[in-house]
Amino acid sequence: MASPKKTQEPVITSITDLPTADAKWITLQKIAYLDQAGTARTWEAASRKTRAVSAGVDAVAMGNILLHPSRPASTLLVIQYRPPLDAYTVEWPAGLVDEGETAAQAAVREFQEETGYTCEVVSVSPVQAADPGLSSANMQLVMVEVRLGDGEEAPLPEQRLEDGEHIQRVVVPLAELYQRLVEYSGRERMVVAAKLFHFAAGMEFAKTKGKEYGI
Amino acid sequence: MASPKKTQEPVITSITDLPTADAKWITLQKIAYLDQAGTARTWEAASRKTRAVSAGVDAVAMGNILLHPSRPASTLLVIQYRPPLDAYTVEWPAGLVDEGETAAQAAVREFQEETGYTCEVVSVSPVQAADPGLSSANMQLVMVEVRLGDGEEAPLPEQRLEDGEHIQRVVVPLAELYQRLVEYSGRERMVVAAKLFHFAAGMEFAKTKGKEYGI
């Protein structure tokens, strides 16, 4: 499972319309509704078919802080090929919530799988709408911390990836996060996920404009 | 168009599976690809059918700052019923980019339509992936400013909404943004959009943890 494999650039071999009835993971729905004025309207939406009933939420993302006695506070990002974009995305580790799990439990499990690190949950956000004009998908941002000892240096711990997962990890000092994401965005076949970019942009905004705007 | 209409709580009357061939705005695709190990795999993805070829991006969101000589720097949020979630979402104004428009042009146009304000573009972000595990949808965050005069007080200027758009505007001091979003999230049938929440969480993180983490 963790044995090194030959790597090559992923390549799309075909894209075909997927009939809704054949889709296993996601679906298309037509929603008929009465709007605020009582007018009958329709809306087209995509939905995940995998939402755990217990949690009522599709996914968690782990806003993570790596703390080390002598190195700057950092965050671990994952870079992986995402077929919908035919590009490598830069994201915080994230995953779907399994049936019977809380968001916090899913965060600890997925973080361990994707990064190899055991983390402590600092806070769990309210449920957020992932892309509200397009889909019903929702998520929670779970802030987690990893406290490293003096001896814990590179290389990063072993991942426990599922078959077919190829996830590269990079550790970025928090103070450089925004600039690094801008740099990644300028690279060939690479795109930063909007949620991570917005968090970093909010940090940068507070840092550079906070005084001027009284925040 | 701007005449007041009776308002009622929106209600969904039916949700039906939408065959891909009948969908006008979005579609489902099956992507076949060779992964990094050369293994043939497939992925199910949702896509918008409306992407403007010229801009290469689906949508813009307007991170906006309202500046007033004697009031705190604020931001304008929009609250609207979103059928995919059967809930009211709290978001920054946003919209699809039209053919022939740049992201900056779309931002100024959409901001005027949704808020009534003329804005100046401060910065345009790189392209970001809206929800990379689920869809090909992408967007750019356009930071805009509105400079108000001393005399410009409530009520807010007239919107130019399309037929069927019911968009409520609220103005929130930037210093209170995060707390207000947490409060909105706790209300019945209300959910905050992830991008806005992440920006605010990033601001709050820098404000409360910036010193501790050296950012």
CSV table of N, CA, C and O in Angstrom, one decimal, chain B residues 115-167:
chain,number,residue,atom,x,y,z
B,115,THR,N,-26.1,45.2,-5.5
B,115,THR,CA,-26.0,46.1,-4.3
B,115,THR,C,-26.5,47.5,-4.6
B,115,THR,O,-26.8,48.3,-3.7
B,116,GLY,N,-26.5,47.9,-5.9
B,116,GLY,CA,-26.8,49.3,-6.2
B,116,GLY,C,-25.6,50.2,-6.2
B,116,GLY,O,-25.7,51.4,-6.6
B,117,TYR,N,-24.5,49.8,-5.7
B,117,TYR,CA,-23.3,50.6,-5.5
B,117,TYR,C,-22.3,50.5,-6.7
B,117,TYR,O,-22.1,49.4,-7.2
B,118,THR,N,-21.7,51.6,-7.0
B,118,THR,CA,-20.6,51.6,-8.0
B,118,THR,C,-19.3,51.4,-7.2
B,118,THR,O,-19.1,52.1,-6.2
B,119,CYS,N,-18.5,50.4,-7.6
B,119,CYS,CA,-17.3,50.1,-6.8
B,119,CYS,C,-16.0,50.3,-7.7
B,119,CYS,O,-16.1,50.3,-8.9
B,120,GLU,N,-14.9,50.4,-7.0
B,120,GLU,CA,-13.6,50.4,-7.6
B,120,GLU,C,-12.9,49.1,-7.3
B,120,GLU,O,-12.9,48.6,-6.2
B,121,VAL,N,-12.3,48.5,-8.4
B,121,VAL,CA,-11.6,47.3,-8.2
B,121,VAL,C,-10.2,47.5,-7.6
B,121,VAL,O,-9.5,48.3,-8.0
B,122,VAL,N,-9.9,46.8,-6.5
B,122,VAL,CA,-8.7,47.0,-5.8
B,122,VAL,C,-7.7,45.9,-6.2
B,122,VAL,O,-6.5,46.1,-6.4
B,123,SER,N,-8.2,44.7,-6.3
B,123,SER,CA,-7.3,43.5,-6.7
B,123,SER,C,-8.2,42.4,-7.3
B,123,SER,O,-9.3,42.3,-6.9
B,124,VAL,N,-7.6,41.6,-8.1
B,124,VAL,CA,-8.2,40.4,-8.7
B,124,VAL,C,-7.4,39.2,-8.3
B,124,VAL,O,-6.2,39.2,-8.7
B,125,SER,N,-7.9,38.2,-7.7
B,125,SER,CA,-7.2,37.0,-7.3
B,125,SER,C,-6.9,36.1,-8.5
B,125,SER,O,-7.5,36.2,-9.5
B,126,PRO,N,-5.9,35.2,-8.3
B,126,PRO,CA,-5.8,34.1,-9.3
B,126,PRO,C,-7.1,33.3,-9.3
B,126,PRO,O,-8.0,33.4,-8.5
B,127,VAL,N,-7.2,32.5,-10.3
B,127,VAL,CA,-8.4,31.6,-10.4
B,127,VAL,C,-8.3,30.5,-9.3
B,127,VAL,O,-7.2,30.0,-9.0
B,128,GLN,N,-9.4,30.3,-8.7
B,128,GLN,CA,-9.5,29.3,-7.6
B,128,GLN,C,-10.6,28.2,-7.9
B,128,GLN,O,-11.5,28.5,-8.6
B,129,ALA,N,-10.3,27.0,-7.4
B,129,ALA,CA,-11.2,25.9,-7.6
B,129,ALA,C,-12.3,26.0,-6.6
B,129,ALA,O,-12.0,25.9,-5.4
B,130,ALA,N,-13.6,26.1,-7.0
B,130,ALA,CA,-14.7,26.3,-6.1
B,130,ALA,C,-14.9,25.1,-5.1
B,130,ALA,O,-15.1,25.3,-3.9
B,131,ASP,N,-14.9,23.9,-5.6
B,131,ASP,CA,-15.1,22.7,-4.8
B,131,ASP,C,-14.5,21.5,-5.6
B,131,ASP,O,-15.2,20.7,-6.2
B,132,PRO,N,-13.2,21.4,-5.5
B,132,PRO,CA,-12.4,20.6,-6.5
B,132,PRO,C,-12.7,19.1,-6.5
B,132,PRO,O,-12.4,18.5,-7.5
B,133,GLY,N,-13.2,18.5,-5.4
B,133,GLY,CA,-13.5,17.1,-5.4
B,133,GLY,C,-14.8,16.8,-6.2
B,133,GLY,O,-15.0,15.7,-6.7
B,134,LEU,N,-15.6,17.8,-6.3
B,134,LEU,CA,-17.0,17.6,-6.8
B,134,LEU,C,-17.2,18.2,-8.2
B,134,LEU,O,-17.9,17.6,-9.0
B,135,SER,N,-16.6,19.3,-8.5
B,135,SER,CA,-16.9,20.0,-9.8
B,135,SER,C,-15.7,20.7,-10.4
B,135,SER,O,-14.7,21.0,-9.7
B,136,SER,N,-15.9,21.1,-11.6
B,136,SER,CA,-14.9,21.9,-12.3
B,136,SER,C,-15.1,23.4,-12.1
B,136,SER,O,-14.3,24.2,-12.6
B,137,ALA,N,-16.1,23.7,-11.3
B,137,ALA,CA,-16.4,25.2,-11.1
B,137,ALA,C,-15.2,25.9,-10.6
B,137,ALA,O,-14.5,25.5,-9.7
B,138,ASN,N,-15.0,27.1,-11.1
B,138,ASN,CA,-13.9,28.0,-10.6
B,138,ASN,C,-14.4,29.4,-10.5
B,138,ASN,O,-15.4,29.8,-10.9
B,139,MET,N,-13.5,30.2,-9.8
B,139,MET,CA,-14.0,31.6,-9.5
B,139,MET,C,-12.7,32.5,-9.2
B,139,MET,O,-11.7,31.9,-9.0
B,140,GLN,N,-12.9,33.8,-9.3
B,140,GLN,CA,-11.9,34.7,-8.8
B,140,GLN,C,-12.5,35.6,-7.8
B,140,GLN,O,-13.7,36.0,-7.9
B,141,LEU,N,-11.7,35.9,-6.8
B,141,LEU,CA,-12.1,36.8,-5.7
B,141,LEU,C,-11.7,38.2,-6.1
B,141,LEU,O,-10.5,38.4,-6.3
B,142,VAL,N,-12.6,39.1,-6.3
B,142,VAL,CA,-12.3,40.5,-6.7
B,142,VAL,C,-12.5,41.4,-5.5
B,142,VAL,O,-13.6,41.5,-5.0
B,143,MET,N,-11.5,42.0,-5.0
B,143,MET,CA,-11.6,42.9,-3.8
B,143,MET,C,-12.0,44.3,-4.4
B,143,MET,O,-11.3,44.8,-5.3
B,144,VAL,N,-13.1,44.9,-3.9
B,144,VAL,CA,-13.5,46.2,-4.4
B,144,VAL,C,-13.8,47.1,-3.2
B,144,VAL,O,-14.0,46.7,-2.1
B,145,GLU,N,-13.7,48.4,-3.5
B,145,GLU,CA,-14.0,49.4,-2.5
B,145,GLU,C,-15.1,50.4,-3.0
B,145,GLU,O,-15.2,50.7,-4.1
B,146,VAL,N,-15.9,50.8,-2.0
B,146,VAL,CA,-16.9,51.8,-2.3
B,146,VAL,C,-16.6,52.9,-1.3
B,146,VAL,O,-16.6,52.7,-0.1
B,147,ARG,N,-16.3,54.1,-1.8
B,147,ARG,CA,-16.1,55.3,-1.0
B,147,ARG,C,-17.4,56.1,-0.9
B,147,ARG,O,-17.8,56.7,-1.8
B,148,LEU,N,-17.9,56.1,0.3
B,148,LEU,CA,-19.2,56.9,0.5
B,148,LEU,C,-18.9,58.3,1.0
B,148,LEU,O,-17.9,58.5,1.7
B,149,GLY,N,-19.8,59.2,0.6
B,149,GLY,CA,-19.6,60.5,1.2
B,149,GLY,C,-20.3,60.7,2.5
B,149,GLY,O,-21.1,59.7,2.9
B,150,ASP,N,-20.1,61.8,3.2
B,150,ASP,CA,-20.7,62.0,4.5
B,150,ASP,C,-22.2,61.9,4.4
B,150,ASP,O,-22.9,61.4,5.3
B,151,GLY,N,-22.8,62.4,3.3
B,151,GLY,CA,-24.3,62.4,3.2
B,151,GLY,C,-24.9,61.1,2.9
B,151,GLY,O,-26.1,60.9,3.0
B,152,GLU,N,-24.1,60.1,2.4
B,152,GLU,CA,-24.6,58.8,2.0
B,152,GLU,C,-24.9,57.9,3.2
B,152,GLU,O,-24.1,57.3,3.7
B,153,GLU,N,-26.2,57.9,3.5
B,153,GLU,CA,-26.6,57.1,4.7
B,153,GLU,C,-27.6,56.1,4.2
B,153,GLU,O,-27.9,56.0,3.0
B,154,ALA,N,-28.1,55.3,5.1
B,154,ALA,CA,-29.2,54.4,4.7
B,154,ALA,C,-30.4,55.2,4.2
B,154,ALA,O,-30.5,56.4,4.7
B,155,PRO,N,-31.3,54.8,3.4
B,155,PRO,CA,-31.4,53.5,2.9
B,155,PRO,C,-30.3,53.2,1.8
B,155,PRO,O,-29.8,54.1,1.2
B,156,LEU,N,-30.1,51.9,1.6
B,156,LEU,CA,-29.1,51.5,0.6
B,156,LEU,C,-29.7,51.8,-0.8
B,156,LEU,O,-30.9,52.0,-1.0
B,157,PRO,N,-28.8,52.0,-1.8
B,157,PRO,CA,-29.3,52.4,-3.1
B,157,PRO,C,-30.1,51.3,-3.8
B,157,PRO,O,-30.1,50.1,-3.4
B,158,GLU,N,-30.8,51.7,-4.8
B,158,GLU,CA,-31.7,50.8,-5.5
B,158,GLU,C,-30.9,49.7,-6.3
B,158,GLU,O,-30.0,49.9,-6.9
B,159,GLN,N,-31.4,48.4,-6.1
B,159,GLN,CA,-30.8,47.3,-6.8
B,159,GLN,C,-31.4,47.2,-8.2
B,159,GLN,O,-32.5,47.7,-8.5
B,160,ARG,N,-30.7,46.5,-9.1
B,160,ARG,CA,-31.3,46.2,-10.4
B,160,ARG,C,-31.3,44.7,-10.6
B,160,ARG,O,-30.4,44.1,-11.3
B,161,LEU,N,-32.2,44.1,-9.9
B,161,LEU,CA,-32.2,42.6,-9.9
B,161,LEU,C,-32.9,42.0,-11.1
B,161,LEU,O,-33.8,42.7,-11.7
B,162,GLU,N,-32.5,40.8,-11.5
B,162,GLU,CA,-33.2,40.1,-12.5
B,162,GLU,C,-34.5,39.6,-12.0
B,162,GLU,O,-34.7,39.4,-10.8
B,163,ASP,N,-35.4,39.3,-12.9
B,163,ASP,CA,-36.7,38.8,-12.5
B,163,ASP,C,-36.5,37.5,-11.6
B,163,ASP,O,-35.7,36.6,-12.0
B,164,GLY,N,-37.1,37.5,-10.5
B,164,GLY,CA,-37.0,36.3,-9.6
B,164,GLY,C,-35.9,36.4,-8.6
B,164,GLY,O,-35.8,35.5,-7.7
B,165,GLU,N,-35.0,37.4,-8.7
B,165,GLU,CA,-34.0,37.6,-7.7
B,165,GLU,C,-34.5,38.3,-6.5
B,165,GLU,O,-35.1,39.4,-6.7
B,166,HIS,N,-34.4,37.8,-5.3
B,166,HIS,CA,-34.8,38.4,-4.1
B,166,HIS,C,-33.5,38.4,-3.2
B,166,HIS,O,-33.2,37.4,-2.6
B,167,ILE,N,-32.9,39.6,-3.2
B,167,ILE,CA,-31.6,39.6,-2.5
B,167,ILE,C,-31.6,40.7,-1.4
B,167,ILE,O,-31.8,41.9,-1.7
